[in-house]
mmCIF file of C-alpha atoms and ligand atoms in Angstrom:
data_model
loop_
_atom_site.group_PDB
_atom_site.id
_atom_site.type_symbol
_atom_site.label_atom_id
_atom_site.label_comp_id
_atom_site.label_asym_id
_atom_site.label_seq_id
_atom_site.Cartn_x
_atom_site.Cartn_y
_atom_site.Cartn_z
ATOM 1 C CA UNK A 1 0.000 0.000 0.000
ATOM 2 C CA UNK A 2 1.277 3.472 -0.800
ATOM 3 C CA UNK A 3 2.214 5.789 2.026
ATOM 4 C CA UNK A 4 -0.201 8.576 2.823
ATOM 5 C CA UNK A 5 0.873 12.094 1.850
ATOM 6 C CA UNK A 6 0.273 14.926 4.298
ATOM 7 C CA UNK A 7 0.840 18.330 2.738
ATOM 8 C CA UNK A 8 0.687 21.589 4.659
ATOM 9 C CA UNK A 9 -0.553 24.669 2.839
ATOM 10 C CA UNK A 10 0.698 27.721 4.673
ATOM 11 C CA UNK A 11 -1.188 30.079 2.343
ATOM 12 C CA UNK A 12 -0.070 33.718 2.858
ATOM 13 C CA UNK A 13 1.230 33.176 6.377
ATOM 14 C CA UNK A 14 4.690 33.223 7.878
ATOM 15 C CA UNK A 15 7.772 35.327 8.506
ATOM 16 C CA UNK A 16 11.451 34.459 8.507
ATOM 17 C CA UNK A 17 11.435 34.116 12.289
ATOM 18 C CA UNK A 18 8.130 32.228 12.554
ATOM 19 C CA UNK A 19 9.035 29.823 9.736
ATOM 20 C CA UNK A 20 12.293 28.879 11.371
ATOM 21 C CA UNK A 21 10.630 28.149 14.708
ATOM 22 C CA UNK A 22 7.824 26.182 13.062
ATOM 23 C CA UNK A 23 10.020 24.017 10.849
ATOM 24 C CA UNK A 24 12.590 23.320 13.566
ATOM 25 C CA UNK A 25 9.821 22.248 15.954
ATOM 26 C CA UNK A 26 8.261 20.035 13.288
ATOM 27 C CA UNK A 27 11.579 18.371 12.532
ATOM 28 C CA UNK A 28 12.271 17.857 16.222
ATOM 29 C CA UNK A 29 8.870 16.264 16.815
ATOM 30 C CA UNK A 30 8.487 14.301 13.612
ATOM 31 C CA UNK A 31 11.023 11.492 13.981
ATOM 32 C CA UNK A 32 10.779 9.167 11.011
ATOM 33 C CA UNK A 33 7.279 9.795 9.725
ATOM 34 C CA UNK A 34 5.098 6.904 8.600
ATOM 35 C CA UNK A 35 3.761 9.105 5.808
ATOM 36 C CA UNK A 36 5.181 11.388 3.149
ATOM 37 C CA UNK A 37 5.246 15.026 4.244
ATOM 38 C CA UNK A 38 5.252 18.222 2.227
ATOM 39 C CA UNK A 39 5.043 21.924 3.042
ATOM 40 C CA UNK A 40 3.691 24.344 0.436
ATOM 41 C CA UNK A 41 5.011 27.755 1.404
ATOM 42 C CA UNK A 42 4.958 31.299 -0.019
ATOM 43 C CA UNK A 43 7.534 31.495 -2.798
ATOM 44 C CA UNK A 44 9.645 34.196 -1.146
ATOM 45 C CA UNK A 45 10.439 31.700 1.615
ATOM 46 C CA UNK A 46 11.494 28.817 -0.614
ATOM 47 C CA UNK A 47 15.214 29.542 -0.226
ATOM 48 C CA UNK A 48 14.841 29.670 3.546
ATOM 49 C CA UNK A 49 12.829 26.447 3.591
ATOM 50 C CA UNK A 50 15.230 24.735 1.198
ATOM 51 C CA UNK A 51 17.968 25.165 3.797
ATOM 52 C CA UNK A 52 15.740 24.274 6.750
ATOM 53 C CA UNK A 53 14.377 21.009 5.306
ATOM 54 C CA UNK A 54 17.530 19.856 3.470
ATOM 55 C CA UNK A 55 18.172 16.170 4.153
ATOM 56 C CA UNK A 56 14.900 15.783 6.104
ATOM 57 C CA UNK A 57 11.691 13.901 5.369
ATOM 58 C CA UNK A 58 9.896 17.137 4.480
ATOM 59 C CA UNK A 59 9.436 17.715 0.759
ATOM 60 C CA UNK A 60 9.268 21.320 -0.321
ATOM 61 C CA UNK A 61 6.231 22.623 -2.169
ATOM 62 C CA UNK A 62 5.112 25.863 -3.806
ATOM 63 C CA UNK A 63 1.544 27.180 -3.831
ATOM 64 C CA UNK A 64 1.356 28.032 -7.525
ATOM 65 C CA UNK A 65 3.369 27.795 -10.729
ATOM 66 C CA UNK A 66 3.211 29.711 -13.976
ATOM 67 C CA UNK A 67 1.618 28.083 -16.999
ATOM 68 C CA UNK A 68 4.432 29.646 -19.027
ATOM 69 C CA UNK A 69 8.012 28.681 -19.559
ATOM 70 C CA UNK A 70 9.848 32.021 -19.406
ATOM 71 C CA UNK A 71 9.423 35.656 -20.377
ATOM 72 C CA UNK A 72 7.180 38.674 -19.943
ATOM 73 C CA UNK A 73 4.841 37.404 -17.208
ATOM 74 C CA UNK A 74 5.264 39.923 -14.408
ATOM 75 C CA UNK A 75 4.789 38.498 -10.961
ATOM 76 C CA UNK A 76 4.886 34.854 -12.008
ATOM 77 C CA UNK A 77 7.289 32.124 -10.964
ATOM 78 C CA UNK A 78 8.243 29.355 -13.378
ATOM 79 C CA UNK A 79 8.581 25.648 -12.724
ATOM 80 C CA UNK A 80 12.282 25.799 -13.618
ATOM 81 C CA UNK A 81 12.788 28.509 -10.973
ATOM 82 C CA UNK A 82 11.043 26.359 -8.380
ATOM 83 C CA UNK A 83 13.257 23.396 -9.256
ATOM 84 C CA UNK A 84 16.329 25.522 -8.491
ATOM 85 C CA UNK A 85 15.190 25.552 -4.868
ATOM 86 C CA UNK A 86 14.652 21.778 -4.689
ATOM 87 C CA UNK A 87 10.899 22.215 -4.845
ATOM 88 C CA UNK A 88 9.165 18.872 -5.457
ATOM 89 C CA UNK A 89 5.485 19.776 -5.330
ATOM 90 C CA UNK A 90 3.325 22.660 -6.369
ATOM 91 C CA UNK A 91 -0.322 23.295 -5.661
ATOM 92 C CA UNK A 92 -2.266 23.961 -8.839
ATOM 93 C CA UNK A 93 -5.781 25.347 -9.062
ATOM 94 C CA UNK A 94 -6.346 25.887 -5.365
ATOM 95 C CA UNK A 95 -9.889 27.235 -4.951
ATOM 96 C CA UNK A 96 -8.483 30.549 -3.706
ATOM 97 C CA UNK A 97 -6.595 30.886 -7.027
ATOM 98 C CA UNK A 98 -9.710 29.932 -8.973
ATOM 99 C CA UNK A 99 -11.856 32.331 -6.961
ATOM 100 C CA UNK A 100 -9.628 35.381 -6.512
ATOM 101 C CA UNK A 101 -7.374 35.106 -9.549
ATOM 102 C CA UNK A 102 -9.825 33.879 -12.150
ATOM 103 C CA UNK A 103 -8.037 30.622 -12.868
ATOM 104 C CA UNK A 104 -10.107 28.541 -15.254
ATOM 105 C CA UNK A 105 -10.020 24.774 -15.730
ATOM 106 C CA UNK A 106 -7.907 25.372 -18.854
ATOM 107 C CA UNK A 107 -5.363 27.501 -16.982
ATOM 108 C CA UNK A 108 -5.170 24.945 -14.184
ATOM 109 C CA UNK A 109 -4.616 22.167 -16.742
ATOM 110 C CA UNK A 110 -1.772 24.019 -18.405
ATOM 111 C CA UNK A 111 -0.177 24.812 -15.042
ATOM 112 C CA UNK A 112 -0.244 21.105 -14.219
ATOM 113 C CA UNK A 113 1.312 20.402 -17.604
ATOM 114 C CA UNK A 114 4.122 22.936 -17.040
ATOM 115 C CA UNK A 115 4.773 21.549 -13.569
ATOM 116 C CA UNK A 116 5.122 18.004 -14.904
ATOM 117 C CA UNK A 117 7.378 19.178 -17.728
ATOM 118 C CA UNK A 118 9.661 20.756 -15.105
ATOM 119 C CA UNK A 119 9.809 17.632 -12.943
ATOM 120 C CA UNK A 120 7.437 18.929 -10.266
ATOM 121 C CA UNK A 121 4.502 16.987 -8.863
ATOM 122 C CA UNK A 122 1.379 19.120 -9.281
ATOM 123 C CA UNK A 123 -1.151 18.809 -6.468
ATOM 124 C CA UNK A 124 -4.249 19.557 -8.498
ATOM 125 C CA UNK A 125 -7.078 20.935 -6.369
ATOM 126 C CA UNK A 126 -10.713 20.347 -7.237
ATOM 127 C CA UNK A 127 -13.872 20.983 -5.281
ATOM 128 C CA UNK A 128 -17.410 22.299 -5.380
ATOM 129 C CA UNK A 129 -18.860 25.425 -3.786
ATOM 130 C CA UNK A 130 -21.737 25.217 -1.328
ATOM 131 C CA UNK A 131 -24.189 26.392 -4.002
ATOM 132 C CA UNK A 132 -22.953 23.661 -6.348
ATOM 133 C CA UNK A 133 -23.317 20.985 -3.659
ATOM 134 C CA UNK A 134 -26.800 22.172 -2.780
ATOM 135 C CA UNK A 135 -27.734 22.073 -6.452
ATOM 136 C CA UNK A 136 -26.607 18.436 -6.585
ATOM 137 C CA UNK A 137 -23.703 19.304 -8.888
ATOM 138 C CA UNK A 138 -20.759 18.084 -6.819
ATOM 139 C CA UNK A 139 -19.821 15.162 -9.068
ATOM 140 C CA UNK A 140 -20.311 17.121 -12.245
ATOM 141 C CA UNK A 141 -18.064 19.954 -11.026
ATOM 142 C CA UNK A 142 -15.170 17.885 -9.718
ATOM 143 C CA UNK A 143 -15.256 15.616 -12.785
ATOM 144 C CA UNK A 144 -15.177 18.617 -15.107
ATOM 145 C CA UNK A 145 -12.238 20.132 -13.199
ATOM 146 C CA UNK A 146 -10.272 16.876 -13.261
ATOM 147 C CA UNK A 147 -11.184 16.074 -16.868
ATOM 148 C CA UNK A 148 -9.445 19.242 -18.070
ATOM 149 C CA UNK A 149 -6.235 18.140 -16.357
ATOM 150 C CA UNK A 150 -6.519 14.570 -17.653
ATOM 151 C CA UNK A 151 -7.146 15.813 -21.174
ATOM 152 C CA UNK A 152 -4.074 18.070 -21.152
ATOM 153 C CA UNK A 153 -1.751 15.545 -19.564
ATOM 154 C CA UNK A 154 -2.517 12.180 -21.159
ATOM 155 C CA UNK A 155 -0.497 9.280 -19.823
ATOM 156 C CA UNK A 156 1.487 11.587 -17.458
ATOM 157 C CA UNK A 157 -1.653 11.759 -15.338
ATOM 158 C CA UNK A 158 -0.311 9.038 -13.030
ATOM 159 C CA UNK A 159 2.377 11.538 -11.908
ATOM 160 C CA UNK A 160 -0.065 14.030 -10.395
ATOM 161 C CA UNK A 161 -1.572 14.283 -6.944
ATOM 162 C CA UNK A 162 -5.247 15.232 -6.694
ATOM 163 C CA UNK A 163 -6.671 17.151 -3.740
ATOM 164 C CA UNK A 164 -10.416 17.148 -3.195
ATOM 165 C CA UNK A 165 -11.231 20.313 -1.288
ATOM 166 C CA UNK A 166 -14.903 21.210 -0.981
ATOM 167 C CA UNK A 167 -14.789 25.019 -1.080
ATOM 168 C CA UNK A 168 -17.381 25.280 1.704
ATOM 169 C CA UNK A 169 -15.082 23.326 4.033
ATOM 170 C CA UNK A 170 -11.941 25.419 3.513
ATOM 171 C CA UNK A 171 -11.038 27.503 6.536
ATOM 172 C CA UNK A 172 -14.595 27.304 7.820
ATOM 173 C CA UNK A 173 -14.248 24.591 10.437
ATOM 174 C CA UNK A 174 -16.872 22.619 8.482
ATOM 175 C CA UNK A 175 -15.341 19.342 7.414
ATOM 176 C CA UNK A 176 -16.981 17.070 4.907
ATOM 177 C CA UNK A 177 -18.213 13.941 6.646
ATOM 178 C CA UNK A 178 -16.075 10.885 6.034
ATOM 179 C CA UNK A 179 -18.903 9.512 3.860
ATOM 180 C CA UNK A 180 -19.157 12.706 1.787
ATOM 181 C CA UNK A 181 -15.393 12.803 1.299
ATOM 182 C CA UNK A 182 -15.025 9.104 0.478
ATOM 183 C CA UNK A 183 -17.902 9.290 -1.993
ATOM 184 C CA UNK A 184 -16.230 12.056 -4.005
ATOM 185 C CA UNK A 185 -12.820 10.404 -3.749
ATOM 186 C CA UNK A 186 -14.296 7.220 -5.201
ATOM 187 C CA UNK A 187 -15.732 9.208 -8.112
ATOM 188 C CA UNK A 188 -12.340 10.796 -8.768
ATOM 189 C CA UNK A 189 -10.591 7.429 -8.477
ATOM 190 C CA UNK A 190 -12.820 5.837 -11.078
ATOM 191 C CA UNK A 191 -12.312 8.798 -13.389
ATOM 192 C CA UNK A 192 -8.551 8.332 -13.018
ATOM 193 C CA UNK A 193 -8.916 4.587 -13.651
ATOM 194 C CA UNK A 194 -10.658 5.315 -16.920
ATOM 195 C CA UNK A 195 -7.708 7.521 -17.927
ATOM 196 C CA UNK A 196 -4.776 5.474 -16.706
ATOM 197 C CA UNK A 197 -3.924 1.906 -15.786
ATOM 198 C CA UNK A 198 -1.727 3.397 -13.020
ATOM 199 C CA UNK A 199 -4.568 5.149 -11.202
ATOM 200 C CA UNK A 200 -3.990 3.211 -7.986
ATOM 201 C CA UNK A 201 -0.621 4.958 -7.615
ATOM 202 C CA UNK A 202 -2.208 8.395 -7.587
ATOM 203 C CA UNK A 203 -2.633 10.060 -4.206
ATOM 204 C CA UNK A 204 -6.035 11.648 -3.726
ATOM 205 C CA UNK A 205 -5.861 13.995 -0.735
ATOM 206 C CA UNK A 206 -8.730 15.444 1.244
ATOM 207 C CA UNK A 207 -8.579 19.098 2.257
ATOM 208 C CA UNK A 208 -10.929 21.446 4.057
ATOM 209 C CA UNK A 209 -10.672 21.945 7.816
ATOM 210 C CA UNK A 210 -8.701 18.733 8.284
ATOM 211 C CA UNK A 211 -7.305 18.814 11.805
ATOM 212 C CA UNK A 212 -5.862 16.714 14.592
ATOM 213 C CA UNK A 213 -9.323 15.614 15.709
ATOM 214 C CA UNK A 214 -10.766 14.463 12.384
ATOM 215 C CA UNK A 215 -7.702 13.380 10.401
ATOM 216 C CA UNK A 216 -7.550 9.740 11.505
ATOM 217 C CA UNK A 217 -11.144 9.044 10.528
ATOM 218 C CA UNK A 218 -10.809 10.708 7.138
ATOM 219 C CA UNK A 219 -7.499 8.976 6.439
ATOM 220 C CA UNK A 220 -9.037 5.587 7.232
ATOM 221 C CA UNK A 221 -11.295 5.813 4.162
ATOM 222 C CA UNK A 222 -10.228 3.542 1.319
ATOM 223 C CA UNK A 223 -9.795 6.284 -1.291
ATOM 224 C CA UNK A 224 -8.359 9.011 0.947
ATOM 225 C CA UNK A 225 -4.604 8.850 0.514
ATOM 226 C CA UNK A 226 -3.628 11.865 2.558
ATOM 227 C CA UNK A 227 -4.504 15.407 3.434
ATOM 228 C CA UNK A 228 -3.975 18.962 2.295
ATOM 229 C CA UNK A 229 -3.934 20.874 5.548
ATOM 230 C CA UNK A 230 -4.257 24.653 5.790
ATOM 231 C CA UNK A 231 -4.875 26.234 9.184
ATOM 232 C CA UNK A 232 -3.775 23.199 11.198
ATOM 233 C CA UNK A 233 -0.418 23.077 9.384
ATOM 234 C CA UNK A 234 0.586 26.291 11.164
ATOM 235 C CA UNK A 235 0.230 24.667 14.586
ATOM 236 C CA UNK A 236 3.024 22.243 15.350
ATOM 237 C CA UNK A 237 1.209 19.739 17.598
ATOM 238 C CA UNK A 238 -1.813 19.655 15.281
ATOM 239 C CA UNK A 239 0.245 19.068 12.152
ATOM 240 C CA UNK A 240 2.370 16.446 13.878
HETATM 241 P P1 PGA B 1 -7.963 24.590 5.772
HETATM 242 O O1 PGA B 1 -7.363 24.854 4.299
HETATM 243 O O2 PGA B 1 -7.330 23.317 6.270
HETATM 244 O O3 PGA B 1 -7.552 25.789 6.569
HETATM 245 O O4 PGA B 1 -9.444 24.460 5.616
HETATM 246 C C1 PGA B 1 -7.134 23.804 3.414
HETATM 247 C C2 PGA B 1 -6.658 24.346 2.100
HETATM 248 O O5 PGA B 1 -7.188 25.385 1.654
HETATM 249 O O6 PGA B 1 -5.764 23.780 1.461
#
């Protein structure tokens, strides 16, 4: 069985001093983890984190990557730049990027493609809003979001990580029930199976108010292969 992957998403939080304290405490408390661990941090801190996590079990992650290779794209960071800092993962299509930065399914798909081309593992985020869930459109929405990424990436799809994050559960303290989460994960798994004979290798993470109290139950579900943890990743004992 593959190891679970627990990825922290710091979002726009941190400072040089706070990051150092947080990472050193995590490393001190972590021992040899039974799961894979990643931290997705603001890009200005990648150099700091590269030094802090060097040689440890923590894999470095970014929160976004440009869909472009190089050139006149002010404010963007390319996959090749991320690789220079030993970055292994990058979030792609987080709902906050879709919502506040107008990222479409097509943009998200090409970001995933660029990440793979640069040797990064894209953690592709999908998830429905509350209005979409209430309208009975959850499956339709997440399948459409994932289909765009599958279409753009063909057989490389087995190299991605998928994160199911119901938008209504992000930062709200409202977690999807284990049944709700498992149900959507199973839908995503079968969609991946239809696209690749390696679908069992793909980690499908749950995200949205995952915390120390609910993680074990969510992670016990057959199709939940890990977590994408926001708020709780900033608190050492909770993340540990
Ligand atoms: P949360 O965030 O754990 O604070 O809900 C998860 C995420 O947005 O990745």
